[in-house]
PDB file of C-alpha atoms in Angstrom:
ATOM      1  CA  UNK Q   1      91.902 116.580  98.693  1.00 29.00           C
ATOM      2  CA  UNK Q   2      92.351 115.097  95.280  1.00 30.00           C
ATOM      3  CA  UNK Q   3      90.578 111.769  94.895  1.00 30.00           C
ATOM      4  CA  UNK Q   4      93.216 110.739  92.360  1.00 29.00           C
ATOM      5  CA  UNK Q   5      96.295 111.153  94.575  1.00 29.00           C
ATOM      6  CA  UNK Q   6      98.797 108.396  93.801  1.00 30.00           C
ATOM      7  CA  UNK Q   7     102.313 107.614  94.991  1.00 35.00           C
ATOM      8  CA  UNK Q   8     101.621 109.467  98.217  1.00 37.00           C
ATOM      9  CA  UNK Q   9     104.569 107.970 100.025  1.00 47.00           C
ATOM     10  CA  UNK Q  10     104.775 104.721 101.891  1.00 56.00           C
ATOM     11  CA  UNK Q  11     103.101 102.897 104.709  1.00 62.00           C
ATOM     12  CA  UNK Q  12     104.630 101.957 108.020  1.00 63.00           C
ATOM     13  CA  UNK Q  13     103.529  99.626 110.798  1.00 66.00           C
ATOM     14  CA  UNK Q  14     103.395 100.699 114.432  1.00 62.00           C
ATOM     15  CA  UNK Q  15     102.926  97.955 116.958  1.00 58.00           C
ATOM     16  CA  UNK Q  16     104.249  94.603 118.074  1.00 53.00           C
ATOM     17  CA  UNK Q  17     107.734  93.347 118.692  1.00 55.00           C
ATOM     18  CA  UNK Q  18     107.751  91.235 115.501  1.00 56.00           C
ATOM     19  CA  UNK Q  19     106.699  94.254 113.460  1.00 64.00           C
ATOM     20  CA  UNK Q  20     109.563  94.150 110.924  1.00 65.00           C
ATOM     21  CA  UNK Q  21     108.648  90.719 109.582  1.00 71.00           C
ATOM     22  CA  UNK Q  22     104.940  91.535 109.651  1.00 73.00           C
ATOM     23  CA  UNK Q  23     105.484  94.889 107.915  1.00 72.00           C
ATOM     24  CA  UNK Q  24     107.227  93.092 105.058  1.00 74.00           C
ATOM     25  CA  UNK Q  25     104.384  90.563 104.726  1.00 76.00           C
ATOM     26  CA  UNK Q  26     101.878  93.430 104.590  1.00 76.00           C
ATOM     27  CA  UNK Q  27     103.839  95.232 101.871  1.00 75.00           C
ATOM     28  CA  UNK Q  28     104.785  98.143 104.111  1.00 73.00           C
ATOM     29  CA  UNK Q  29     108.024 100.074 103.925  1.00 70.00           C
ATOM     30  CA  UNK Q  30     109.121  99.882 107.535  1.00 66.00           C
ATOM     31  CA  UNK Q  31     108.052  99.376 111.133  1.00 62.00           C
ATOM     32  CA  UNK Q  32     108.415 101.443 114.277  1.00 62.00           C
ATOM     33  CA  UNK Q  33     107.747 101.035 117.964  1.00 59.00           C
ATOM     34  CA  UNK Q  34     105.854 104.311 118.141  1.00 59.00           C
ATOM     35  CA  UNK Q  35     104.421 107.031 115.954  1.00 57.00           C
ATOM     36  CA  UNK Q  36     106.866 109.604 117.329  1.00 60.00           C
ATOM     37  CA  UNK Q  37     109.622 107.993 115.212  1.00 65.00           C
ATOM     38  CA  UNK Q  38     107.835 108.180 111.871  1.00 69.00           C
ATOM     39  CA  UNK Q  39     109.827 109.325 108.850  1.00 73.00           C
ATOM     40  CA  UNK Q  40     108.569 112.340 106.924  1.00 70.00           C
ATOM     41  CA  UNK Q  41     107.618 110.308 103.842  1.00 73.00           C
ATOM     42  CA  UNK Q  42     105.204 108.040 105.728  1.00 76.00           C
ATOM     43  CA  UNK Q  43     101.714 108.691 104.346  1.00 82.00           C
ATOM     44  CA  UNK Q  44     100.023 105.647 105.819  1.00 84.00           C
ATOM     45  CA  UNK Q  45     100.377 104.533 109.398  1.00 85.00           C
ATOM     46  CA  UNK Q  46      99.118 101.067 110.219  1.00 86.00           C
ATOM     47  CA  UNK Q  47      98.411 100.489 113.899  1.00 84.00           C
ATOM     48  CA  UNK Q  48      98.371  96.845 114.959  1.00 82.00           C
ATOM     49  CA  UNK Q  49      96.360  96.457 118.152  1.00 82.00           C
ATOM     50  CA  UNK Q  50      96.870  93.216 119.984  1.00 80.00           C
ATOM     51  CA  UNK Q  51      94.233  91.680 122.246  1.00 79.00           C
ATOM     52  CA  UNK Q  52      94.616  91.317 125.973  1.00 79.00           C
ATOM     53  CA  UNK Q  53      95.116  87.752 127.146  1.00 81.00           C
ATOM     54  CA  UNK Q  54      92.012  85.612 127.364  1.00 83.00           C
ATOM     55  CA  UNK Q  55      90.502  85.429 130.822  1.00 84.00           C
ATOM     56  CA  UNK Q  56      87.013  84.339 131.902  1.00 87.00           C
ATOM     57  CA  UNK Q  57      84.950  87.332 133.003  1.00 87.00           C
ATOM     58  CA  UNK Q  58      84.585  85.990 136.542  1.00 88.00           C
ATOM     59  CA  UNK Q  59      88.373  85.643 136.736  1.00 86.00           C
ATOM     60  CA  UNK Q  60      89.159  89.271 135.927  1.00 88.00           C
ATOM     61  CA  UNK Q  61      90.220  91.626 138.661  1.00 91.00           C
ATOM     62  CA  UNK Q  62      91.195  95.269 139.124  1.00 93.00           C
ATOM     63  CA  UNK Q  63      94.674  94.618 137.727  1.00 92.00           C
ATOM     64  CA  UNK Q  64      93.161  93.225 134.510  1.00 89.00           C
ATOM     65  CA  UNK Q  65      90.921  96.276 134.185  1.00 88.00           C
ATOM     66  CA  UNK Q  66      93.843  98.620 134.846  1.00 91.00           C
ATOM     67  CA  UNK Q  67      95.892  96.820 132.161  1.00 88.00           C
ATOM     68  CA  UNK Q  68      92.966  97.132 129.744  1.00 87.00           C
ATOM     69  CA  UNK Q  69      92.768 100.863 130.405  1.00 90.00           C
ATOM     70  CA  UNK Q  70      96.546 101.223 129.867  1.00 88.00           C
ATOM     71  CA  UNK Q  71      96.224  99.342 126.575  1.00 85.00           C
ATOM     72  CA  UNK Q  72      93.454 101.716 125.496  1.00 90.00           C
ATOM     73  CA  UNK Q  73      95.503 104.751 126.526  1.00 89.00           C
ATOM     74  CA  UNK Q  74      98.483 103.471 124.517  1.00 86.00           C
ATOM     75  CA  UNK Q  75      96.332 103.187 121.384  1.00 87.00           C
ATOM     76  CA  UNK Q  76      94.865 106.675 121.864  1.00 91.00           C
ATOM     77  CA  UNK Q  77      98.365 108.125 122.341  1.00 88.00           C
ATOM     78  CA  UNK Q  78      99.618 106.381 119.178  1.00 86.00           C
ATOM     79  CA  UNK Q  79      96.723 107.908 117.237  1.00 90.00           C
ATOM     80  CA  UNK Q  80      97.434 111.349 118.700  1.00 91.00           C
ATOM     81  CA  UNK Q  81     101.113 111.058 117.719  1.00 87.00           C
ATOM     82  CA  UNK Q  82     100.155 109.861 114.241  1.00 88.00           C
ATOM     83  CA  UNK Q  83      97.759 112.757 113.672  1.00 92.00           C
ATOM     84  CA  UNK Q  84     100.431 115.154 114.964  1.00 90.00           C
ATOM     85  CA  UNK Q  85     102.912 113.664 112.502  1.00 86.00           C
ATOM     86  CA  UNK Q  86     100.514 114.126 109.599  1.00 89.00           C
ATOM     87  CA  UNK Q  87      99.699 117.678 110.633  1.00 90.00           C
ATOM     88  CA  UNK Q  88     103.404 118.521 110.741  1.00 88.00           C
ATOM     89  CA  UNK Q  89     104.145 117.155 107.242  1.00 85.00           C
ATOM     90  CA  UNK Q  90     100.807 117.897 105.578  1.00 84.00           C
ATOM     91  CA  UNK Q  91      97.670 115.833 105.654  1.00 82.00           C
ATOM     92  CA  UNK Q  92      96.954 115.343 101.940  1.00 82.00           C
ATOM     93  CA  UNK Q  93      97.064 111.639 101.225  1.00 82.00           C
ATOM     94  CA  UNK Q  94      97.356 110.692 104.898  1.00 89.00           C
ATOM     95  CA  UNK Q  95      95.764 107.435 105.998  1.00 90.00           C
ATOM     96  CA  UNK Q  96      95.518 105.604 109.273  1.00 92.00           C
ATOM     97  CA  UNK Q  97      94.691 101.916 109.065  1.00 91.00           C
ATOM     98  CA  UNK Q  98      94.004  99.942 112.199  1.00 91.00           C
ATOM     99  CA  UNK Q  99      94.378  96.175 112.432  1.00 89.00           C
ATOM    100  CA  UNK Q 100      92.156  94.571 115.061  1.00 88.00           C
ATOM    101  CA  UNK Q 101      91.616  90.843 115.734  1.00 87.00           C
ATOM    102  CA  UNK Q 102      88.320  89.728 114.167  1.00 87.00           C
ATOM    103  CA  UNK Q 103      87.644  87.013 116.712  1.00 85.00           C
ATOM    104  CA  UNK Q 104      87.712  89.559 119.540  1.00 85.00           C
ATOM    105  CA  UNK Q 105      85.247  91.779 117.680  1.00 84.00           C
ATOM    106  CA  UNK Q 106      82.925  88.890 116.849  1.00 82.00           C
ATOM    107  CA  UNK Q 107      83.149  87.369 120.318  1.00 83.00           C
ATOM    108  CA  UNK Q 108      84.899  84.308 121.653  1.00 84.00           C
ATOM    109  CA  UNK Q 109      84.730  82.461 124.944  1.00 88.00           C
ATOM    110  CA  UNK Q 110      86.842  83.819 127.784  1.00 90.00           C
ATOM    111  CA  UNK Q 111      87.659  87.024 125.935  1.00 87.00           C
ATOM    112  CA  UNK Q 112      85.280  89.573 127.406  1.00 88.00           C
ATOM    113  CA  UNK Q 113      88.010  92.165 127.995  1.00 90.00           C
ATOM    114  CA  UNK Q 114      89.413  91.621 124.500  1.00 88.00           C
ATOM    115  CA  UNK Q 115      85.899  92.128 123.134  1.00 89.00           C
ATOM    116  CA  UNK Q 116      85.378  95.262 125.207  1.00 90.00           C
ATOM    117  CA  UNK Q 117      88.650  96.754 123.988  1.00 90.00           C
ATOM    118  CA  UNK Q 118      88.116  95.800 120.345  1.00 90.00           C
ATOM    119  CA  UNK Q 119      84.509  96.940 120.137  1.00 90.00           C
ATOM    120  CA  UNK Q 120      85.294 100.153 121.997  1.00 92.00           C
ATOM    121  CA  UNK Q 121      88.146 100.857 119.585  1.00 93.00           C
ATOM    122  CA  UNK Q 122      85.884 100.128 116.619  1.00 92.00           C
ATOM    123  CA  UNK Q 123      83.572 102.932 117.755  1.00 94.00           C
ATOM    124  CA  UNK Q 124      86.543 105.177 118.593  1.00 95.00           C
ATOM    125  CA  UNK Q 125      88.037 104.817 115.118  1.00 96.00           C
ATOM    126  CA  UNK Q 126      84.711 105.423 113.386  1.00 95.00           C
ATOM    127  CA  UNK Q 127      84.365 108.629 115.405  1.00 96.00           C
ATOM    128  CA  UNK Q 128      87.851 109.882 114.591  1.00 96.00           C
ATOM    129  CA  UNK Q 129      87.274 109.020 110.922  1.00 95.00           C
ATOM    130  CA  UNK Q 130      84.422 111.535 111.031  1.00 95.00           C
ATOM    131  CA  UNK Q 131      86.576 114.092 112.873  1.00 95.00           C
ATOM    132  CA  UNK Q 132      89.644 113.737 110.651  1.00 95.00           C
ATOM    133  CA  UNK Q 133      87.825 113.634 107.326  1.00 92.00           C
ATOM    134  CA  UNK Q 134      87.762 117.437 107.257  1.00 91.00           C
ATOM    135  CA  UNK Q 135      91.570 117.367 107.499  1.00 92.00           C
ATOM    136  CA  UNK Q 136      91.896 114.902 104.592  1.00 91.00           C
ATOM    137  CA  UNK Q 137      93.058 112.092 106.866  1.00 93.00           C
ATOM    138  CA  UNK Q 138      91.287 108.796 106.227  1.00 94.00           C
ATOM    139  CA  UNK Q 139      90.839 106.215 108.970  1.00 95.00           C
ATOM    140  CA  UNK Q 140      89.841 102.597 108.328  1.00 95.00           C
ATOM    141  CA  UNK Q 141      89.753  99.406 110.379  1.00 93.00           C
ATOM    142  CA  UNK Q 142      90.663  95.926 109.159  1.00 91.00           C
ATOM    143  CA  UNK Q 143      89.595  92.987 111.296  1.00 90.00           C
ATOM    144  CA  UNK Q 144      92.166  90.317 110.570  1.00 86.00           C
ATOM    145  CA  UNK Q 145      91.937  86.574 111.021  1.00 83.00           C
ATOM    146  CA  UNK Q 146      95.457  85.305 111.681  1.00 81.00           C
ATOM    147  CA  UNK Q 147      97.922  87.452 109.706  1.00 81.00           C
ATOM    148  CA  UNK Q 148      99.415  84.285 108.292  1.00 84.00           C
ATOM    149  CA  UNK Q 149     100.719  84.532 104.717  1.00 85.00           C
ATOM    150  CA  UNK Q 150      97.281  84.257 103.087  1.00 86.00           C
ATOM    151  CA  UNK Q 151      95.531  86.662 105.459  1.00 85.00           C
ATOM    152  CA  UNK Q 152      98.468  89.104 105.322  1.00 85.00           C
ATOM    153  CA  UNK Q 153      98.192  89.196 101.522  1.00 87.00           C
ATOM    154  CA  UNK Q 154      94.518  90.192 101.758  1.00 87.00           C
ATOM    155  CA  UNK Q 155      95.236  92.765 104.481  1.00 87.00           C
ATOM    156  CA  UNK Q 156      98.148  94.142 102.435  1.00 86.00           C
ATOM    157  CA  UNK Q 157      95.871  94.576  99.409  1.00 88.00           C
ATOM    158  CA  UNK Q 158      93.346  96.456 101.551  1.00 89.00           C
ATOM    159  CA  UNK Q 159      96.083  98.701 102.923  1.00 87.00           C
ATOM    160  CA  UNK Q 160      97.161  99.506  99.369  1.00 86.00           C
ATOM    161  CA  UNK Q 161      93.575 100.324  98.424  1.00 88.00           C
ATOM    162  CA  UNK Q 162      93.246 102.638 101.421  1.00 89.00           C
ATOM    163  CA  UNK Q 163      96.538 104.329 100.502  1.00 84.00           C
ATOM    164  CA  UNK Q 164      95.393 104.963  96.936  1.00 84.00           C
ATOM    165  CA  UNK Q 165      91.654 105.617  97.338  1.00 84.00           C
ATOM    166  CA  UNK Q 166      91.683 108.416  99.843  1.00 80.00           C
ATOM    167  CA  UNK Q 167      87.936 108.981  99.757  1.00 86.00           C
ATOM    168  CA  UNK Q 168      87.523 105.633 101.531  1.00 90.00           C
ATOM    169  CA  UNK Q 169      87.257 106.408 105.237  1.00 92.00           C
ATOM    170  CA  UNK Q 170      85.384 105.082 108.235  1.00 92.00           C
ATOM    171  CA  UNK Q 171      85.270 101.541 106.860  1.00 91.00           C
ATOM    172  CA  UNK Q 172      85.365  98.313 108.843  1.00 90.00           C
ATOM    173  CA  UNK Q 173      86.486  95.372 106.731  1.00 88.00           C
ATOM    174  CA  UNK Q 174      86.788  91.745 107.830  1.00 87.00           C
ATOM    175  CA  UNK Q 175      89.281  89.329 106.304  1.00 84.00           C
ATOM    176  CA  UNK Q 176      89.643  85.601 106.806  1.00 67.00           C
ATOM    177  CA  UNK Q 177      86.950  83.098 107.633  1.00 58.00           C
ATOM    178  CA  UNK Q 178      84.431  85.352 109.360  1.00 54.00           C
ATOM    179  CA  UNK Q 179      83.620  88.377 107.226  1.00 49.00           C
ATOM    180  CA  UNK Q 180      80.534  90.114 108.580  1.00 51.00           C
ATOM    181  CA  UNK Q 181      79.557  87.096 110.651  1.00 51.00           C
ATOM    182  CA  UNK Q 182      77.074  88.213 113.259  1.00 45.00           C
ATOM    183  CA  UNK Q 183      77.368  91.902 112.410  1.00 48.00           C
ATOM    184  CA  UNK Q 184      74.893  94.182 110.740  1.00 43.00           C
ATOM    185  CA  UNK Q 185      76.854  96.702 108.699  1.00 49.00           C
ATOM    186  CA  UNK Q 186      75.577 100.248 108.120  1.00 48.00           C
TER     187      UNK Q 186
END
């Protein structure tokens, strides 16, 4: 992989129903419901993972746990499809950026399942960053605050940096009001 790769294509957002508007605010080319619809020129796939609804731990039941597991499976399948896409078009310059809610990672009241999902995914993405590095696919996580205009501008700048500095992989970056609050970073 060339550390100086530039103009490697464009980034796309995979995720929520309002993804078109959000993709534009993040400076991405387009948005899709799933990685299986990615255009050939997409060199960065941004996965937006939304938190499960807040629920006190004592109020959760088997249905909540089953929904959490389905949410996790959906994310894993999106990553598998994304990696398959990159393998089919060539992996040089390929990046996966994951947007996770910072407040779920840092902890908030009545969000134990959101915290479990977010922290589990943080470890998952660090692990696949190690696995995919040998294929020249970088994987980074951005913990966002609100994705309002100001936060989206910061996230968009990070996405651009990840797209153009391919040696950056396995990073966890916080935006917004709580960068590194309560976390010891390696």
